Coordinates of C-alpha atoms in Angstrom, one line a residue:
M104 CA -0.2 0.1 -0.2
A105 CA 1.4 3.0 -0.9
T106 CA 0.7 6.8 -1.1
A107 CA 2.0 9.9 -2.3
S108 CA 3.5 10.8 1.0
S109 CA 4.5 7.8 0.7
A110 CA 8.1 8.3 -1.3
F111 CA 11.6 7.9 0.2
K112 CA 12.6 9.9 3.5
S113 CA 15.6 10.5 5.7
R114 CA 15.9 9.3 8.6
E115 CA 15.2 13.6 9.8
D116 CA 11.7 13.8 7.6
H117 CA 10.7 10.0 9.0
R118 CA 11.4 11.6 12.6
K119 CA 9.6 14.1 11.8
Q120 CA 6.6 12.5 10.6
L121 CA 5.8 10.7 13.7
E122 CA 6.2 13.6 15.6
L123 CA 3.9 15.1 13.9
E124 CA 1.5 12.0 13.9
E125 CA 2.0 11.8 18.0
A126 CA 1.5 15.8 17.4
R127 CA -2.1 15.7 16.2
K128 CA -3.3 12.7 18.6
A129 CA -2.1 14.4 21.0
G130 CA -4.4 17.5 19.5
L131 CA -1.4 19.7 19.8
A132 CA -1.2 20.3 16.1
P133 CA -3.6 20.9 13.5
A134 CA -5.0 17.8 11.7
E135 CA -4.6 16.8 7.9
L136 CA -6.8 18.3 5.7
D137 CA -8.1 16.0 2.0
E138 CA -8.9 16.5 -1.2
D139 CA -11.6 18.5 -0.6
G140 CA -10.3 20.4 2.5
K141 CA -12.2 17.7 5.3
E142 CA -9.9 16.7 8.1
I143 CA -9.1 13.7 9.1
N144 CA -8.8 11.6 11.9
P145 CA -5.9 10.9 13.1
H146 CA -6.6 8.3 15.3
I147 CA -7.2 6.7 12.2
P148 CA -5.1 3.7 11.0
Q149 CA -2.4 3.4 8.5
Y150 CA -4.3 0.8 6.8
M151 CA -7.3 2.5 6.6
S152 CA -5.9 5.9 6.3
S153 CA -3.3 4.6 3.2
A154 CA -4.9 4.4 -0.7
P155 CA -4.3 1.9 -3.2
W156 CA -1.1 1.9 -5.3
Y157 CA -2.8 1.5 -8.2
L158 CA -5.1 4.4 -7.8
N159 CA -2.6 7.4 -7.2
A160 CA -3.4 9.2 -4.9
E161 CA -1.4 12.0 -4.8
R162 CA -2.7 14.0 -1.3
P163 CA -4.2 12.2 1.4
S164 CA -7.6 11.3 1.1
L165 CA -10.5 8.9 2.0
K166 CA -12.6 8.6 -1.1
H167 CA -10.6 5.1 -1.4
Q168 CA -13.5 3.7 1.5
R169 CA -16.3 5.4 -0.3
N170 CA -18.9 3.5 -2.5
W171 CA -17.8 4.2 -6.2
K172 CA -20.3 2.4 -7.6
T173 CA -23.2 4.8 -6.0
D174 CA -25.2 6.2 -9.0
A175 CA -26.9 9.2 -8.7
N176 CA -29.4 8.3 -11.3
Y177 CA -30.7 5.4 -8.7
T178 CA -33.3 6.8 -5.8
K179 CA -35.7 5.3 -3.4
D180 CA -38.9 7.3 -4.0
W181 CA -42.2 6.2 -4.8
Y182 CA -45.0 6.3 -7.0
D183 CA -47.6 9.7 -5.3
R184 CA -50.5 7.2 -5.2
G185 CA -54.4 9.2 -6.8
K186 CA -52.0 12.2 -7.8
K187 CA -54.1 14.1 -10.7
V188 CA -52.3 16.2 -13.8
F189 CA -54.2 17.8 -16.3
Q190 CA -58.5 18.4 -16.1
A191 CA -59.9 17.8 -19.9
D192 CA -62.9 19.8 -20.4
K193 CA -63.4 17.5 -23.4
Y194 CA -62.1 14.3 -25.3
R195 CA -58.9 14.4 -27.0
K196 CA -57.7 12.3 -29.8
G197 CA -55.4 9.1 -28.4
A198 CA -57.3 9.5 -24.8
C199 CA -59.6 6.4 -23.2
T200 CA -63.2 6.1 -25.1
N201 CA -64.3 5.3 -21.6
C202 CA -63.3 8.2 -19.6
G203 CA -61.3 10.5 -21.2
A204 CA -57.8 10.2 -19.7
M205 CA -54.8 10.5 -22.1
T206 CA -52.3 7.8 -19.8
H207 CA -53.9 4.8 -20.4
D208 CA -56.7 3.1 -23.4
A209 CA -59.9 1.5 -22.3
K210 CA -58.4 -1.7 -22.1
M211 CA -56.4 -0.9 -19.3
C212 CA -59.0 1.3 -17.1
M213 CA -60.1 0.9 -14.1
D214 CA -63.6 3.2 -14.0
R215 CA -66.6 1.8 -14.0
P216 CA -67.4 1.0 -17.8
R217 CA -70.1 4.1 -19.1
K218 CA -72.7 3.4 -21.4
L219 CA -71.8 5.6 -23.0
G220 CA -67.8 6.4 -23.6
A221 CA -66.1 10.0 -23.0
K222 CA -65.6 10.3 -26.5
Y223 CA -69.2 10.3 -27.4
T224 CA -71.0 12.0 -25.0
N225 CA -67.5 14.5 -24.0
K226 CA -68.6 14.9 -20.7
F227 CA -67.2 13.8 -17.6
I228 CA -63.4 14.2 -18.5
A229 CA -60.9 11.7 -16.4
P230 CA -58.2 13.9 -15.2
D231 CA -54.3 12.6 -16.6
E232 CA -52.5 10.1 -13.6
K233 CA -49.3 11.1 -13.1
I234 CA -46.6 9.1 -14.6
E235 CA -43.3 8.4 -12.9
T236 CA -40.9 6.1 -14.2
F237 CA -38.2 5.1 -11.4
E238 CA -35.0 3.4 -11.5
L239 CA -34.2 1.4 -8.1
D240 CA -31.2 0.1 -7.2
F241 CA -30.5 -2.8 -4.8
D242 CA -31.8 -2.4 -1.9
G243 CA -34.4 0.3 -3.1
K244 CA -36.1 -3.1 -5.0
R245 CA -36.0 -5.2 -1.8
D246 CA -37.1 -2.6 0.9
R247 CA -40.5 -4.1 1.8
W248 CA -41.3 -0.7 3.0
N249 CA -40.3 1.7 0.1
G250 CA -42.6 4.2 -1.0
Y251 CA -45.1 3.3 2.9
D252 CA -46.7 6.6 4.5
A253 CA -45.8 6.9 8.2
S254 CA -48.4 9.2 8.4
T255 CA -50.8 6.4 8.2
Y256 CA -50.1 4.6 11.5
S257 CA -51.7 7.1 12.9
R258 CA -55.7 5.9 11.7
V259 CA -53.6 2.2 14.1
I260 CA -53.7 4.6 17.0
D261 CA -56.8 6.4 16.6
S262 CA -58.5 2.3 16.3
Y263 CA -57.2 1.6 20.2
E264 CA -57.6 4.7 21.8
M265 CA -61.2 4.0 20.1
R266 CA -61.7 0.8 21.7
D267 CA -60.3 1.6 25.3
E268 CA -63.0 4.7 25.2
A269 CA -65.4 2.5 24.2
R270 CA -64.5 0.1 26.9
R271 CA -63.7 1.8 29.6
K272 CA -67.7 3.7 28.9
Y273 CA -69.1 0.6 28.9
Q274 CA -67.9 0.0 32.7
K275 CA -68.7 2.9 33.8
E276 CA -72.5 2.2 32.2
Q277 CA -71.9 -1.1 34.5
Q278 CA -71.1 0.4 37.5
L279 CA -73.8 3.0 37.3
K280 CA -76.3 -0.2 36.4
K281 CA -75.4 -2.3 39.3
L282 CA -75.7 1.1 41.4
E283 CA -79.3 1.7 40.6
E284 CA -80.0 -2.2 41.1
K285 CA -78.7 -1.9 44.4
N286 CA -81.0 1.7 45.1
S287 CA -84.0 -0.1 44.0
S288 CA -84.0 -2.9 46.1
L289 CA -86.1 -2.3 49.4
Q290 CA -83.8 -4.6 51.6
L291 CA -81.0 -1.7 52.1
P292 CA -77.3 -3.5 53.7
A293 CA -75.3 -2.6 56.2
D294 CA -73.1 0.5 55.4
K295 CA -70.5 -2.0 55.8
D296 CA -71.6 -4.3 53.4
S297 CA -72.2 -1.5 51.3
D298 CA -68.7 0.0 51.5
E299 CA -67.5 -2.8 51.7
D300 CA -69.5 -3.7 48.4
E301 CA -68.2 -0.6 46.5
D302 CA -64.7 -0.8 47.9
E303 CA -64.7 -4.1 45.6
D304 CA -66.7 -2.7 42.8
K305 CA -64.6 0.0 42.2
D306 CA -60.4 -2.3 42.9
G307 CA -63.0 -4.7 40.1
G308 CA -62.6 -1.5 37.5
E309 CA -59.2 -0.8 38.0
V310 CA -58.7 -4.3 38.2
D311 CA -59.8 -5.3 34.3
E312 CA -57.4 -3.5 32.7
A313 CA -54.4 -4.7 33.9
K314 CA -55.4 -8.2 33.7
V315 CA -53.1 -10.2 31.8
D316 CA -55.1 -12.4 28.7
E317 CA -55.3 -16.6 29.4
S318 CA -53.2 -16.2 26.1
Q319 CA -50.2 -14.4 27.0
Q320 CA -49.7 -16.8 30.2
M321 CA -49.8 -19.6 28.0
D322 CA -46.5 -18.4 26.6
F323 CA -45.0 -18.1 30.4
A324 CA -43.8 -21.7 29.2
K325 CA -42.6 -21.0 26.0
V326 CA -39.1 -22.5 25.1
E327 CA -37.8 -21.0 22.1
K328 CA -34.6 -23.6 21.1
R329 CA -31.9 -23.3 18.6
V330 CA -29.8 -26.3 17.7
R331 CA -26.7 -27.2 16.6
T332 CA -24.1 -25.7 18.8
T333 CA -20.8 -25.3 19.2
G334 CA -20.9 -28.2 21.6
G335 CA -23.7 -30.7 19.4
G336 CA -26.3 -30.5 21.2
S337 CA -28.9 -28.0 21.8
T338 CA -29.6 -25.1 24.2
G339 CA -32.7 -23.2 24.9
T340 CA -33.4 -19.4 25.4
V341 CA -36.4 -19.7 27.3
R342 CA -38.0 -16.0 27.1
N343 CA -40.6 -17.3 30.4
L344 CA -39.9 -20.2 32.3
R345 CA -43.5 -20.0 33.7
I346 CA -45.7 -17.8 36.6
R347 CA -44.0 -17.2 39.5
E348 CA -47.0 -18.1 41.7
D349 CA -46.9 -22.1 40.5
T350 CA -45.4 -24.4 41.5
A351 CA -41.8 -25.8 40.2
K352 CA -42.0 -29.3 38.5
Y353 CA -39.5 -30.6 40.5
L354 CA -40.9 -29.4 44.3
L355 CA -44.1 -30.9 43.0
N356 CA -43.2 -34.3 44.4
L357 CA -39.9 -34.3 46.9
D358 CA -39.6 -38.5 46.8
V359 CA -36.4 -38.9 45.7
N360 CA -37.7 -42.0 44.0
S361 CA -39.9 -40.1 41.9
A362 CA -40.3 -38.3 38.8
Y363 CA -36.7 -37.2 37.3
Y364 CA -35.5 -33.9 37.1
D365 CA -33.1 -33.6 34.4
P366 CA -31.8 -29.9 35.3
K367 CA -29.8 -29.7 31.9
T368 CA -32.8 -29.6 29.6
R369 CA -35.7 -28.5 32.3
S370 CA -37.0 -31.5 31.9
M371 CA -39.1 -34.2 33.9
R372 CA -41.3 -36.8 31.5
E373 CA -42.8 -38.8 33.4
D374 CA -46.1 -37.4 36.0
P375 CA -44.5 -36.9 39.6
L376 CA -48.5 -36.9 40.7
P377 CA -49.6 -40.3 39.7
D378 CA -51.5 -40.7 42.1
S379 CA -53.0 -37.7 42.5
N380 CA -56.7 -36.3 41.1
P381 CA -56.4 -35.3 37.1
N382 CA -58.8 -33.0 37.4
E383 CA -56.6 -30.9 40.2
K384 CA -53.2 -31.4 38.5
F385 CA -51.9 -28.3 36.3
Y386 CA -48.5 -30.4 35.4
E387 CA -48.5 -34.5 34.2
G388 CA -45.3 -34.6 32.8
D389 CA -44.0 -33.7 29.6
N390 CA -45.1 -37.0 28.1
Q391 CA -48.1 -35.4 27.9
N392 CA -47.1 -33.4 25.3
R393 CA -46.8 -36.9 23.6
T394 CA -50.1 -37.5 23.1
S395 CA -51.9 -34.0 23.0
G396 CA -51.7 -31.8 20.0
Q397 CA -51.1 -32.5 16.6
A398 CA -48.5 -35.2 18.5
Q399 CA -50.4 -38.3 17.7
E400 CA -51.4 -37.0 13.7
F401 CA -47.3 -36.7 13.1
K402 CA -47.0 -40.2 14.5
Q403 CA -49.1 -41.3 11.9
L404 CA -47.4 -39.8 9.2
N405 CA -44.8 -41.4 10.4
I406 CA -46.1 -45.0 10.2
H407 CA -47.9 -44.4 7.3
A408 CA -44.7 -43.2 5.1
W409 CA -42.5 -46.1 7.0
E410 CA -45.9 -48.1 5.6
A411 CA -46.1 -47.2 2.1
F412 CA -41.8 -47.4 2.4
E413 CA -42.1 -51.4 2.6
K414 CA -44.5 -51.6 0.4
G415 CA -42.6 -49.9 -2.6
Q416 CA -43.9 -46.7 -2.7
D417 CA -40.7 -44.0 -2.9
I418 CA -41.9 -42.1 -0.3
H419 CA -39.3 -40.6 2.8
L420 CA -41.4 -38.3 5.1
Q421 CA -37.9 -36.3 6.0
A422 CA -36.8 -35.4 2.0
A423 CA -40.1 -35.4 0.9
P424 CA -42.2 -34.0 3.5
S425 CA -45.2 -32.7 1.2
Q426 CA -45.6 -35.8 -0.8
A427 CA -45.4 -37.8 2.5
E428 CA -48.3 -35.4 3.4
L429 CA -50.6 -35.2 0.9
L430 CA -50.0 -38.9 0.1
H431 CA -51.2 -39.5 3.5
R432 CA -54.5 -36.9 3.0
E433 CA -54.7 -39.1 -0.3
F434 CA -54.6 -42.3 1.5
K435 CA -57.3 -41.5 4.4
V436 CA -59.9 -40.1 2.3
K437 CA -59.8 -43.3 -0.1
K438 CA -60.4 -45.0 3.1
D439 CA -63.2 -43.0 4.0
K440 CA -64.6 -44.2 0.8
L441 CA -63.8 -48.0 1.4
K442 CA -65.7 -48.0 5.0
I443 CA -68.7 -46.1 3.3
Q444 CA -68.7 -47.7 0.8
T445 CA -68.5 -50.8 3.0
K446 CA -71.0 -50.6 5.1
Q447 CA -73.6 -49.5 2.2
D448 CA -72.8 -52.9 1.1
I449 CA -73.5 -54.7 4.2
M450 CA -76.4 -52.0 4.2
D451 CA -77.8 -52.9 0.8
T452 CA -77.5 -57.3 1.8
Y453 CA -78.6 -57.4 5.4
G454 CA -81.0 -54.1 6.1
N455 CA -81.0 -51.6 8.5
A456 CA -82.2 -52.2 11.6
A457 CA -82.4 -48.4 12.6
S458 CA -84.3 -46.4 9.4
G459 CA -87.6 -46.9 9.3
D460 CA -88.2 -48.8 6.1
M461 CA -88.6 -52.1 7.6
P462 CA -89.8 -55.3 6.7
P463 CA -93.6 -55.7 6.0
M464 CA -94.8 -58.2 9.4
E465 CA -95.7 -60.8 7.0
L466 CA -92.3 -62.0 6.6
L467 CA -90.5 -60.7 9.8
L468 CA -93.2 -63.4 11.4
G469 CA -93.4 -65.7 8.6
Q470 CA -97.5 -65.2 9.0
T471 CA -99.3 -66.1 5.3
E472 CA -103.1 -66.6 4.5
H473 CA -102.7 -69.9 3.5
Q474 CA -105.2 -72.6 5.6
V475 CA -103.8 -75.7 7.0
E476 CA -106.3 -78.3 9.1
Y477 CA -105.1 -81.1 10.7
D478 CA -106.8 -84.2 11.9
R479 CA -106.4 -85.0 15.7
A480 CA -103.2 -87.4 15.3
G481 CA -101.5 -84.4 13.5
R482 CA -102.5 -85.6 9.8
I483 CA -102.5 -83.1 7.5
I484 CA -106.4 -82.5 6.1
K485 CA -106.4 -79.7 3.8
G486 CA -104.1 -77.3 2.6
Q487 CA -100.2 -77.9 2.3
E488 CA -98.0 -79.0 4.7
K489 CA -95.0 -75.7 5.9
A490 CA -91.8 -76.0 3.9
V491 CA -89.2 -76.3 6.2
P492 CA -85.8 -74.4 4.7
K493 CA -82.8 -76.5 4.7
S494 CA -79.9 -75.7 3.9
K495 CA -76.9 -76.9 1.2
Y496 CA -75.0 -78.5 3.3
E497 CA -76.4 -82.2 4.7
E498 CA -79.1 -82.4 7.8
D499 CA -79.6 -85.6 10.0
V500 CA -77.8 -88.1 7.8
F501 CA -76.4 -90.8 10.2
I502 CA -73.0 -93.1 9.8
N503 CA -71.9 -96.3 10.6
N504 CA -74.9 -97.0 13.3
H505 CA -74.9 -94.2 14.9
T506 CA -78.4 -92.1 15.8
T507 CA -76.8 -88.8 16.1
V508 CA -74.1 -86.7 14.5
W509 CA -70.7 -85.7 15.4
G510 CA -71.0 -83.1 17.7
S511 CA -74.0 -83.9 19.5
W512 CA -71.2 -84.4 22.6
W513 CA -68.9 -82.2 24.6
K514 CA -66.6 -83.8 27.4
D515 CA -63.4 -82.6 28.2
H516 CA -62.9 -80.2 25.1
Q517 CA -63.6 -82.6 22.4
W518 CA -66.7 -83.2 20.0
G519 CA -68.5 -86.6 19.3
Y520 CA -71.4 -89.3 19.1
K521 CA -74.0 -88.2 21.9
C522 CA -75.2 -92.0 21.1
C523 CA -71.9 -94.0 22.2
K524 CA -70.1 -91.2 23.3
Q525 CA -66.4 -91.6 20.6
F526 CA -64.7 -89.0 20.7
I527 CA -63.2 -90.6 16.7
R528 CA -65.0 -89.7 14.1
N529 CA -66.3 -92.1 11.4
S530 CA -66.0 -94.1 14.0
Y531 CA -68.2 -97.2 14.1
C532 CA -71.5 -97.0 16.7
T533 CA -70.7 -99.4 20.0
G534 CA -74.0 -98.0 21.2
Q535 CA -74.9 -98.6 25.0
A536 CA -72.2 -101.9 25.2
G537 CA -69.7 -99.3 24.3
I538 CA -70.4 -97.2 26.8
D539 CA -69.7 -99.6 30.4
A540 CA -66.7 -100.5 28.1
A541 CA -65.6 -97.1 28.0
E542 CA -66.6 -97.0 31.9
A543 CA -65.1 -100.2 32.8
S544 CA -61.9 -98.9 31.0
A545 CA -61.5 -96.1 32.5
D546 CA -62.6 -97.1 36.3
L547 CA -59.5 -100.2 35.8
M548 CA -56.6 -97.5 34.9
R549 CA -58.3 -94.9 38.0
A550 CA -57.3 -98.2 39.9
N551 CA -54.5 -99.6 38.9
I552 CA -53.3 -95.5 39.3
E553 CA -54.3 -95.5 42.5
R554 CA -53.0 -98.6 43.8
K555 CA -49.5 -97.0 41.9
E556 CA -49.9 -93.4 44.2
A557 CA -49.7 -95.6 47.0
I558 CA -47.4 -98.1 46.2
E559 CA -44.5 -95.0 45.4
D560 CA -46.1 -93.4 49.1
K561 CA -45.2 -96.1 50.8
P562 CA -41.7 -95.9 52.3
Q563 CA -39.8 -98.8 51.3
A564 CA -38.8 -101.7 54.2
K565 CA -34.8 -102.0 54.6
E566 CA -33.0 -105.0 54.5
E567 CA -30.7 -105.6 57.6
K568 CA -27.8 -107.1 56.9
N569 CA -25.6 -108.7 58.7
L570 CA -22.3 -107.5 57.9
A571 CA -18.3 -108.4 59.3
T572 CA -16.3 -106.4 61.2
W573 CA -15.4 -104.4 58.4
G574 CA -18.6 -103.9 56.4
S575 CA -18.0 -107.5 54.4
E576 CA -21.8 -109.3 53.7
V577 CA -21.2 -112.3 56.1
A578 CA -23.7 -115.6 55.4
D579 CA -26.1 -116.6 58.5
D580 CA -25.7 -119.2 59.2
L581 CA -22.1 -118.8 59.6
V582 CA -20.2 -119.7 62.5
L583 CA -16.8 -118.5 63.8
D584 CA -14.4 -120.5 66.5
K585 CA -12.7 -118.5 68.4
K586 CA -9.6 -120.2 69.5
K587 CA -9.4 -120.5 65.2
L588 CA -9.9 -117.2 64.8
K589 CA -7.0 -116.0 67.6
D590 CA -4.9 -118.7 65.8
A591 CA -5.8 -116.8 62.2
L592 CA -5.2 -113.4 63.9
K593 CA -1.3 -114.3 65.2
K594 CA -0.8 -116.1 62.0
E595 CA -2.0 -113.0 60.3
D596 CA 0.7 -110.7 62.6
E597 CA 3.2 -113.0 61.1
R598 CA 3.1 -112.8 57.7
L599 CA 2.6 -108.8 57.9
R600 CA 6.1 -108.6 59.8
E601 CA 7.6 -109.7 57.1
E602 CA 6.6 -108.5 54.9
K603 CA 7.9 -105.1 56.5
D604 CA 10.8 -106.5 56.8
E605 CA 12.5 -109.1 54.4
R606 CA 15.3 -110.4 56.5
K607 CA 12.4 -112.7 58.7
R608 CA 11.6 -114.0 56.4
K609 CA 12.3 -118.1 56.3
Y610 CA 13.7 -120.4 53.4
N611 CA 11.4 -123.2 54.3
V612 CA 7.9 -121.4 53.9
T613 CA 4.9 -124.0 52.9
Y614 CA 1.7 -122.3 51.7
S615 CA -2.0 -123.9 51.5
N616 CA -4.1 -123.0 48.9
E617 CA -7.2 -123.1 51.1
V618 CA -8.7 -121.1 53.5
T619 CA -10.8 -120.4 55.6
Q620 CA -13.6 -118.7 57.5
E621 CA -11.6 -117.9 60.5
D622 CA -8.7 -116.6 57.5
M623 CA -10.9 -114.6 56.1
E624 CA -12.1 -112.8 59.2
A625 CA -8.5 -111.9 60.9
Y626 CA -7.8 -110.3 56.8
R627 CA -10.7 -108.2 57.4
M628 CA -9.8 -107.7 60.7
K629 CA -5.9 -106.8 60.3
K630 CA -6.5 -105.1 56.5
V631 CA -5.8 -101.0 55.9
H632 CA -8.4 -99.2 55.7
F633 CA -7.3 -95.6 54.0
D634 CA -10.2 -94.4 54.6
D635 CA -10.6 -95.2 58.2
P636 CA -9.5 -91.5 60.3
M637 CA -8.4 -94.2 62.9
K638 CA -5.7 -95.7 60.6
E639 CA -2.9 -94.8 62.3
F640 CA -3.5 -95.4 65.4
L641 CA -4.3 -99.1 64.4
K642 CA -0.7 -99.4 63.3
S643 CA 0.8 -98.4 66.3

């Protein structure tokens, strides 16, 4: 960036320039002047006051900071509505044949079509309109208030003032009416009561104007949310939390196990007082909003979009919400038409008992004028017997010797034949003999089941066994000789000593294959049982 003063300067000139700038900022030296003779603020930074090099600025100036593209031809004026220019006395050539104005033709005329136009009557010539042409700039074309007359807002103020005046007049008439009713009543109240009533009326008239409308109170809980924050969540700008007289939702139930309150989002989804009277509650949880208003309609719209997409239709609620809404409306209309058509078909087929068009009583009760005579035995003498209507299915057709049809008997959730009480269809009828045999079989089975249950309930007798010293079974008729048992025990001790110390084994040892009951008993008694907790004491 360069200006006219950015030419080469010596160190001394540069120092003087800095001192001059400091003096200008301190107010000790006069400010620098631009090309138009206007003062330049010395506190403006250099990067703003320095002009680009391609402008070839000879003197310091701030023109490069102004908008270069401003055109003097552009304007922000607007048309003069209803402005008239010239009032002619007679019709002029080229004017409107209907009203006589020169600024438009008969096709564009906004006056009432006359029976005979001004061209032929030469009377009531309309004045010419003021024709203006503006070349608006970018902002002028997009200015929504362009051409607005601020003086017209006085009419809005006047309408509000007239409404307030009418309300005050009405309140005054009501107060006068109440006073007249009190004065005309025969039973006059006490002085104290009358004074209190007058004060109440006076206060009531003053408070009515200061009351808050219910529609405004509903906006106290309105939350304006903005999403896509830096943290990725959503924040809410609460315009007005609640009416300060109401109890906060987290104070309705102080039980720690009650509905959870999220302090970050200020939401409580569940009902804090589920057991209280719903007519007395003013807050039933945030989930109540999901079942009220248009939430159910949006839910049905979502479900319809899913089902339609599963059936092959190219529909998506988020991608094309207008299309999904239109298809849902068409679906509901077709569904209603189908319901009406189905209902009409049923009524045409079976009739409508609620309507007044009832069939004649002869058809309802089956009465006719045909006379039929019977004898004492019930046979027809004269006339024709009434025909019994039959269905397309076979009736009273008995097969396999049965005297009843299938389904005439019911027992234990099964159908059967009543004549033989069999559950198997198309079986052969056995009559009373089959019934007796089935009952006898059932009784026998019942007796067997009872006997089996009795045996299972009875405890089994344990057989007492004659056990030897270490638990081995011994025959009942076995008799041991005590002398032989004593010798067998000594012999077993010697054998055990020889096994422990081989030096005591003799060379001439004779073995016998014969083993007596005393030897077996001695072996069992001397045998070491590793599971015995007292085996260590036996060794010693």
